[in-house]
Amino acid sequence: MSTLLLKVDGLRKAYSGARATVAIEDVSLTLAAGETLGLVGPSGSGKSTLARVLLRLIEPDGGRVEFAGVDLLALRGAPLRRMRKRIQMVFQDPLAAFNPRATVFDALADPLRIHGIGDRPGRPAAIMGLLERVGLPAELMHRSINAISGGQRQRVAIARAIATRPDMIVLDEAVSALDVTVRGQILDLLVELQRAEGLSYLFISHDLAVIRAVSHRIAIMDHGRIVEEGPASAVTARPRSETGRELVAAVPRFNPQGKAND
Ligand SMILES: Nc1ncnc2c1ncn2[C@@H]1O[C@H](COP(=O)(O)OP(=O)(O)O)[C@@H](O)[C@H]1O
Ligand SMILES: [Mg+2]
């Protein structure tokens, strides 16, 4: 777990408009190959802004992002399109991420076609393989996206993310809309896929219990800044920042004085 994949340095983004907001300020972090960095913080702390910058969905105002030794923010045109294969995403609301009238087949064929992976006659077999890797039955490919359950839809979103064989997946509140049982199953699937494929995850959530379950390291964000960073066990056992202490106190089973009722 020591090959550096992602290196973020001094990243800054302010939104302009009626109420100008500095969303992220001097954000620096690293992510190794095969590693999960959990990014946790209260709502509005800048987590999604950081995710959008890394996915090149918005431009930052300053700072540097190195991905696999490449200056990510300098990429344009074809090199950027090729890079998009290597950095995928899973968001909270899979319905918003898909055309709801599309079938599961369409949703998974898109990334293969867009990135020129395989050929048309091979698509059904490729899609069957993807469904199998995320624990879904092959028959599901004929169903429409809005006719399957939320948990199944999030599995399809994960299948779509791994379709391009990425190095890294940015997961932004990916399990936050799921009920507790399905959430656990999706987290298990993510851990299993990481083990099988050597994926790196930037796993974003406002929920420290979820972050703790999957992360090797944890970074805590508040008001646009990383206020604490360290091994997952150390951050949850002995948080050094005020924000960290508040997040830990909110999870009863991380709190030795609290009741183990979670
Ligand atoms: N498109 C936008 N325009 C203006 N302000 C925004 C926009 N998106 C987010 N913000 C503001 O930036 C800050 C960080 O938001 P966000 O990155 O969404 O935080 P988080 O994901 O941690 O909840 C918040 O104050 C939010 O209101
Ligand atoms: Mg967010």
Tab-separated table of C-alpha atoms and ligand atoms in Angstrom:
chain	number	residue	atom	x	y	z
A	1	MET	CA	0.000	0.000	0.000
A	2	SER	CA	2.812	2.391	-0.704
A	3	THR	CA	2.618	3.343	-4.388
A	4	LEU	CA	1.369	6.912	-4.407
A	5	LEU	CA	-1.604	7.328	-6.747
A	6	LEU	CA	-3.045	10.726	-5.872
A	7	LYS	CA	-1.369	13.784	-4.422
A	8	VAL	CA	-3.417	16.909	-3.762
A	9	ASP	CA	-1.614	20.098	-2.743
A	10	GLY	CA	-3.042	23.384	-1.526
A	11	LEU	CA	-6.332	23.043	-3.377
A	12	ARG	CA	-8.679	26.016	-3.168
A	13	LYS	CA	-12.138	26.687	-4.563
A	14	ALA	CA	-14.506	29.585	-3.930
A	15	TYR	CA	-17.961	29.790	-5.465
A	16	SER	CA	-18.887	33.213	-6.744
A	17	GLY	CA	-22.417	34.575	-6.689
A	18	ALA	CA	-24.678	36.453	-4.356
A	19	ARG	CA	-23.106	34.758	-1.336
A	20	ALA	CA	-19.495	34.085	-2.244
A	21	THR	CA	-18.310	30.984	-0.366
A	22	VAL	CA	-14.807	29.633	0.077
A	23	ALA	CA	-15.767	25.958	-0.230
A	24	ILE	CA	-12.290	24.450	0.123
A	25	GLU	CA	-9.130	26.120	1.373
A	26	ASP	CA	-5.555	24.799	1.250
A	27	VAL	CA	-6.626	21.129	0.983
A	28	SER	CA	-3.751	18.640	0.750
A	29	LEU	CA	-3.991	14.866	0.872
A	30	THR	CA	-2.540	11.682	-0.581
A	31	LEU	CA	-3.988	8.342	-1.610
A	32	ALA	CA	-1.960	5.188	-2.252
A	33	ALA	CA	-2.774	2.402	-4.714
A	34	GLY	CA	-5.211	-0.059	-3.137
A	35	GLU	CA	-5.985	2.276	-0.253
A	36	THR	CA	-9.208	3.811	1.056
A	37	LEU	CA	-9.059	7.342	2.367
A	38	GLY	CA	-12.225	8.230	4.249
A	39	LEU	CA	-13.168	11.891	4.056
A	40	VAL	CA	-15.617	12.842	6.755
A	41	GLY	CA	-17.025	16.163	7.879
A	42	PRO	CA	-20.250	17.996	8.608
A	43	SER	CA	-22.601	19.076	5.861
A	44	GLY	CA	-21.223	22.076	3.972
A	45	SER	CA	-17.597	21.374	4.948
A	46	GLY	CA	-16.491	21.133	1.310
A	47	LYS	CA	-16.361	17.369	0.713
A	48	SER	CA	-18.403	17.325	-2.498
A	49	THR	CA	-16.539	20.342	-3.838
A	50	LEU	CA	-13.261	18.461	-3.399
A	51	ALA	CA	-14.791	15.423	-5.140
A	52	ARG	CA	-15.997	17.522	-8.077
A	53	VAL	CA	-12.561	19.106	-8.512
A	54	LEU	CA	-10.845	15.682	-8.540
A	55	LEU	CA	-13.356	14.411	-11.117
A	56	ARG	CA	-12.655	17.527	-13.206
A	57	LEU	CA	-16.313	18.540	-13.061
A	58	ILE	CA	-15.395	22.004	-11.739
A	59	GLU	CA	-12.170	24.025	-11.938
A	60	PRO	CA	-10.394	24.966	-8.685
A	61	ASP	CA	-9.000	28.472	-8.110
A	62	GLY	CA	-5.609	27.195	-7.034
A	63	GLY	CA	-3.551	24.208	-6.000
A	64	ARG	CA	-2.202	21.112	-7.637
A	65	VAL	CA	-3.454	17.559	-8.244
A	66	GLU	CA	-1.064	14.840	-9.325
A	67	PHE	CA	-2.649	11.548	-10.386
A	68	ALA	CA	-0.413	8.613	-11.328
A	69	GLY	CA	2.408	11.114	-11.835
A	70	VAL	CA	0.340	13.309	-14.198
A	71	ASP	CA	-0.657	16.942	-13.584
A	72	LEU	CA	-4.415	16.261	-13.576
A	73	LEU	CA	-5.565	19.883	-13.681
A	74	ALA	CA	-3.509	20.582	-16.817
A	75	LEU	CA	-5.205	17.853	-18.884
A	76	ARG	CA	-7.486	18.907	-21.750
A	77	GLY	CA	-9.110	17.185	-24.726
A	78	ALA	CA	-8.169	13.613	-25.582
A	79	PRO	CA	-5.693	13.088	-22.703
A	80	LEU	CA	-8.407	14.221	-20.241
A	81	ARG	CA	-10.945	11.859	-21.834
A	82	ARG	CA	-8.483	8.988	-21.500
A	83	MET	CA	-7.860	9.933	-17.864
A	84	ARG	CA	-11.614	9.814	-17.138
A	85	LYS	CA	-11.415	6.049	-17.582
A	86	ARG	CA	-9.050	5.832	-14.644
A	87	ILE	CA	-11.028	7.953	-12.149
A	88	GLN	CA	-14.649	6.925	-11.722
A	89	MET	CA	-17.408	8.033	-9.360
A	90	VAL	CA	-20.392	6.783	-7.403
A	91	PHE	CA	-22.803	9.354	-5.961
A	92	GLN	CA	-25.580	9.238	-3.402
A	93	ASP	CA	-28.546	9.211	-5.736
A	94	PRO	CA	-28.204	6.616	-8.470
A	95	LEU	CA	-31.474	7.707	-10.069
A	96	ALA	CA	-29.977	11.125	-10.751
A	97	ALA	CA	-26.897	9.470	-12.254
A	98	PHE	CA	-28.853	7.454	-14.828
A	99	ASN	CA	-31.471	8.093	-17.448
A	100	PRO	CA	-34.356	6.504	-15.513
A	101	ARG	CA	-35.935	5.092	-18.679
A	102	ALA	CA	-32.719	3.333	-19.673
A	103	THR	CA	-32.333	-0.359	-19.022
A	104	VAL	CA	-29.540	-1.721	-16.851
A	105	PHE	CA	-27.991	-2.948	-20.103
A	106	ASP	CA	-27.962	0.603	-21.544
A	107	ALA	CA	-26.513	2.047	-18.341
A	108	LEU	CA	-23.602	-0.399	-18.456
A	109	ALA	CA	-23.118	-0.336	-22.236
A	110	ASP	CA	-22.597	3.458	-22.163
A	111	PRO	CA	-19.180	3.567	-20.474
A	112	LEU	CA	-17.952	0.632	-22.582
A	113	ARG	CA	-19.008	2.366	-25.803
A	114	ILE	CA	-17.828	5.841	-24.750
A	115	HIS	CA	-14.375	4.579	-23.792
A	116	GLY	CA	-14.109	2.140	-26.692
A	117	ILE	CA	-13.884	-0.949	-24.487
A	118	GLY	CA	-14.612	-4.189	-26.373
A	119	ASP	CA	-16.909	-4.372	-29.392
A	120	ARG	CA	-20.672	-4.414	-29.868
A	121	PRO	CA	-21.117	-8.185	-30.251
A	122	GLY	CA	-19.180	-8.670	-27.006
A	123	ARG	CA	-21.342	-6.243	-24.993
A	124	PRO	CA	-23.896	-8.709	-23.535
A	125	ALA	CA	-21.126	-10.963	-22.216
A	126	ALA	CA	-19.182	-7.977	-20.864
A	127	ILE	CA	-22.286	-6.651	-19.116
A	128	MET	CA	-23.121	-10.075	-17.694
A	129	GLY	CA	-19.589	-10.174	-16.286
A	130	LEU	CA	-19.987	-6.736	-14.684
A	131	LEU	CA	-23.324	-7.713	-13.109
A	132	GLU	CA	-21.757	-10.858	-11.715
A	133	ARG	CA	-18.893	-8.869	-10.159
A	134	VAL	CA	-21.376	-6.702	-8.238
A	135	GLY	CA	-23.557	-9.630	-7.187
A	136	LEU	CA	-26.533	-9.026	-9.496
A	137	PRO	CA	-28.310	-11.674	-11.618
A	138	ALA	CA	-27.818	-11.470	-15.396
A	139	GLU	CA	-31.607	-11.157	-15.995
A	140	LEU	CA	-31.506	-7.735	-14.392
A	141	MET	CA	-29.937	-6.293	-17.554
A	142	HIS	CA	-33.330	-6.173	-19.264
A	143	ARG	CA	-35.007	-4.243	-16.449
A	144	SER	CA	-35.338	-0.490	-16.489
A	145	ILE	CA	-33.298	1.552	-14.005
A	146	ASN	CA	-36.401	2.886	-12.269
A	147	ALA	CA	-37.873	-0.612	-11.851
A	148	ILE	CA	-35.115	-1.985	-9.601
A	149	SER	CA	-34.502	-1.370	-5.882
A	150	GLY	CA	-32.257	1.369	-4.496
A	151	GLY	CA	-29.654	-1.172	-3.430
A	152	GLN	CA	-29.663	-2.850	-6.854
A	153	ARG	CA	-29.356	0.546	-8.496
A	154	GLN	CA	-26.325	1.392	-6.380
A	155	ARG	CA	-24.791	-1.951	-7.405
A	156	VAL	CA	-25.382	-0.958	-11.045
A	157	ALA	CA	-23.685	2.385	-10.322
A	158	ILE	CA	-20.698	0.469	-8.916
A	159	ALA	CA	-20.702	-1.859	-11.950
A	160	ARG	CA	-20.639	1.174	-14.199
A	161	ALA	CA	-17.772	2.676	-12.213
A	162	ILE	CA	-15.634	-0.474	-12.509
A	163	ALA	CA	-16.521	-1.022	-16.198
A	164	THR	CA	-13.560	1.100	-17.333
A	165	ARG	CA	-11.139	-0.663	-14.949
A	166	PRO	CA	-10.317	2.537	-13.033
A	167	ASP	CA	-7.445	3.027	-10.582
A	168	MET	CA	-9.606	5.122	-8.291
A	169	ILE	CA	-13.283	5.577	-7.455
A	170	VAL	CA	-14.570	8.680	-5.710
A	171	LEU	CA	-17.638	7.696	-3.682
A	172	ASP	CA	-19.618	10.699	-2.453
A	173	GLU	CA	-22.241	9.694	0.149
A	174	ALA	CA	-22.605	6.477	-1.888
A	175	VAL	CA	-24.445	4.552	0.847
A	176	SER	CA	-26.132	7.441	2.650
A	177	ALA	CA	-29.562	6.902	1.053
A	178	LEU	CA	-29.639	3.156	1.768
A	179	ASP	CA	-31.181	1.465	4.771
A	180	VAL	CA	-28.814	-0.102	7.256
A	181	THR	CA	-28.903	-3.714	5.968
A	182	VAL	CA	-28.414	-2.804	2.311
A	183	ARG	CA	-25.741	-0.286	3.325
A	184	GLY	CA	-23.736	-3.044	5.011
A	185	GLN	CA	-24.013	-5.254	1.929
A	186	ILE	CA	-22.805	-2.465	-0.370
A	187	LEU	CA	-19.867	-1.677	1.941
A	188	ASP	CA	-18.918	-5.392	1.938
A	189	LEU	CA	-19.082	-5.406	-1.868
A	190	LEU	CA	-16.821	-2.347	-2.090
A	191	VAL	CA	-14.240	-3.909	0.223
A	192	GLU	CA	-14.383	-7.167	-1.767
A	193	LEU	CA	-13.929	-5.346	-5.103
A	194	GLN	CA	-11.011	-3.390	-3.703
A	195	ARG	CA	-9.325	-6.604	-2.612
A	196	ALA	CA	-9.924	-8.245	-5.995
A	197	GLU	CA	-8.943	-5.316	-8.202
A	198	GLY	CA	-6.503	-3.231	-6.159
A	199	LEU	CA	-8.768	-0.180	-6.424
A	200	SER	CA	-8.216	3.028	-4.486
A	201	TYR	CA	-11.216	4.738	-2.938
A	202	LEU	CA	-11.773	8.281	-1.840
A	203	PHE	CA	-14.762	7.464	0.320
A	204	ILE	CA	-16.761	10.528	1.340
A	205	SER	CA	-19.457	10.548	3.994
A	206	HIS	CA	-20.830	12.722	6.778
A	207	ASP	CA	-21.160	9.500	8.825
A	208	LEU	CA	-18.032	8.525	10.766
A	209	ALA	CA	-19.355	5.004	11.518
A	210	VAL	CA	-19.599	4.288	7.766
A	211	ILE	CA	-16.181	5.868	7.130
A	212	ARG	CA	-14.590	3.804	9.909
A	213	ALA	CA	-15.985	0.572	8.433
A	214	VAL	CA	-14.116	0.891	5.116
A	215	SER	CA	-11.202	3.316	5.524
A	216	HIS	CA	-7.511	2.691	6.058
A	217	ARG	CA	-6.921	6.360	6.781
A	218	ILE	CA	-9.363	9.106	7.688
A	219	ALA	CA	-9.231	12.818	6.890
A	220	ILE	CA	-11.611	15.127	8.722
A	221	MET	CA	-12.852	18.242	6.980
A	222	ASP	CA	-14.478	21.308	8.474
A	223	HIS	CA	-15.156	24.724	6.961
A	224	GLY	CA	-13.234	23.822	3.808
A	225	ARG	CA	-10.069	22.657	5.546
A	226	ILE	CA	-8.637	19.279	6.521
A	227	VAL	CA	-8.438	19.616	10.287
A	228	GLU	CA	-7.117	16.131	11.074
A	229	GLU	CA	-5.718	13.141	9.196
A	230	GLY	CA	-4.375	9.781	10.310
A	231	PRO	CA	-4.823	5.992	10.484
A	232	ALA	CA	-8.527	5.112	10.850
A	233	SER	CA	-8.045	3.402	14.213
A	234	ALA	CA	-6.090	6.318	15.721
A	235	VAL	CA	-8.477	8.998	14.471
A	236	THR	CA	-11.531	7.220	15.864
A	237	ALA	CA	-9.863	6.172	19.159
A	238	ARG	CA	-8.082	9.468	19.907
A	239	PRO	CA	-9.310	12.330	17.735
A	240	ARG	CA	-7.089	15.403	18.081
A	241	SER	CA	-9.328	18.031	16.507
A	242	GLU	CA	-12.488	19.515	17.995
A	243	THR	CA	-14.435	18.408	14.884
A	244	GLY	CA	-13.013	14.896	15.257
A	245	ARG	CA	-14.047	14.727	18.910
A	246	GLU	CA	-17.575	15.848	18.023
A	247	LEU	CA	-17.868	13.268	15.232
A	248	VAL	CA	-16.625	10.463	17.510
A	249	ALA	CA	-18.958	11.536	20.333
A	250	ALA	CA	-21.886	11.227	17.917
A	251	VAL	CA	-21.161	7.498	17.375
A	252	PRO	CA	-22.036	5.771	20.683
A	253	ARG	CA	-19.995	2.642	20.035
A	254	PHE	CA	-16.784	4.675	19.452
A	255	ASN	CA	-17.319	6.343	22.767
A	256	PRO	CA	-16.133	4.192	25.698
A	257	GLN	CA	-18.198	6.290	28.140
A	258	GLY	CA	-21.304	6.104	25.980
A	259	LYS	CA	-23.856	3.352	25.728
A	260	ALA	CA	-23.185	0.605	23.180
A	261	ASN	CA	-26.613	0.984	21.672
A	262	ASP	CA	-25.613	1.550	18.061
B	1	LIG	N1	-22.694	25.345	-6.788
B	1	LIG	C1	-22.494	26.046	-5.672
B	1	LIG	N2	-22.614	27.408	-5.666
B	1	LIG	C2	-22.395	28.121	-4.533
B	1	LIG	N3	-22.040	27.593	-3.352
B	1	LIG	C3	-21.896	26.238	-3.298
B	1	LIG	C4	-22.111	25.403	-4.442
B	1	LIG	N4	-21.900	24.116	-4.081
B	1	LIG	C5	-21.564	24.146	-2.775
B	1	LIG	N5	-21.555	25.408	-2.303
B	1	LIG	C6	-21.195	25.842	-0.927
B	1	LIG	O1	-19.853	25.412	-0.695
B	1	LIG	C7	-19.708	24.907	0.648
B	1	LIG	C8	-19.241	23.451	0.577
B	1	LIG	O2	-20.287	22.652	0.009
B	1	LIG	P1	-20.083	21.128	-0.338
B	1	LIG	O3	-18.787	20.972	-1.042
B	1	LIG	O4	-21.298	20.672	-1.037
B	1	LIG	O5	-19.975	20.487	1.126
B	1	LIG	P2	-20.325	19.007	1.652
B	1	LIG	O6	-20.282	18.063	0.485
B	1	LIG	O7	-19.272	18.742	2.683
B	1	LIG	O8	-21.690	19.081	2.267
B	1	LIG	C9	-21.072	25.095	1.304
B	1	LIG	O9	-21.031	26.304	2.003
B	1	LIG	C10	-22.028	25.158	0.135
B	1	LIG	O10	-23.164	25.930	0.460
B	2	MG	MG	-21.698	16.661	-0.185
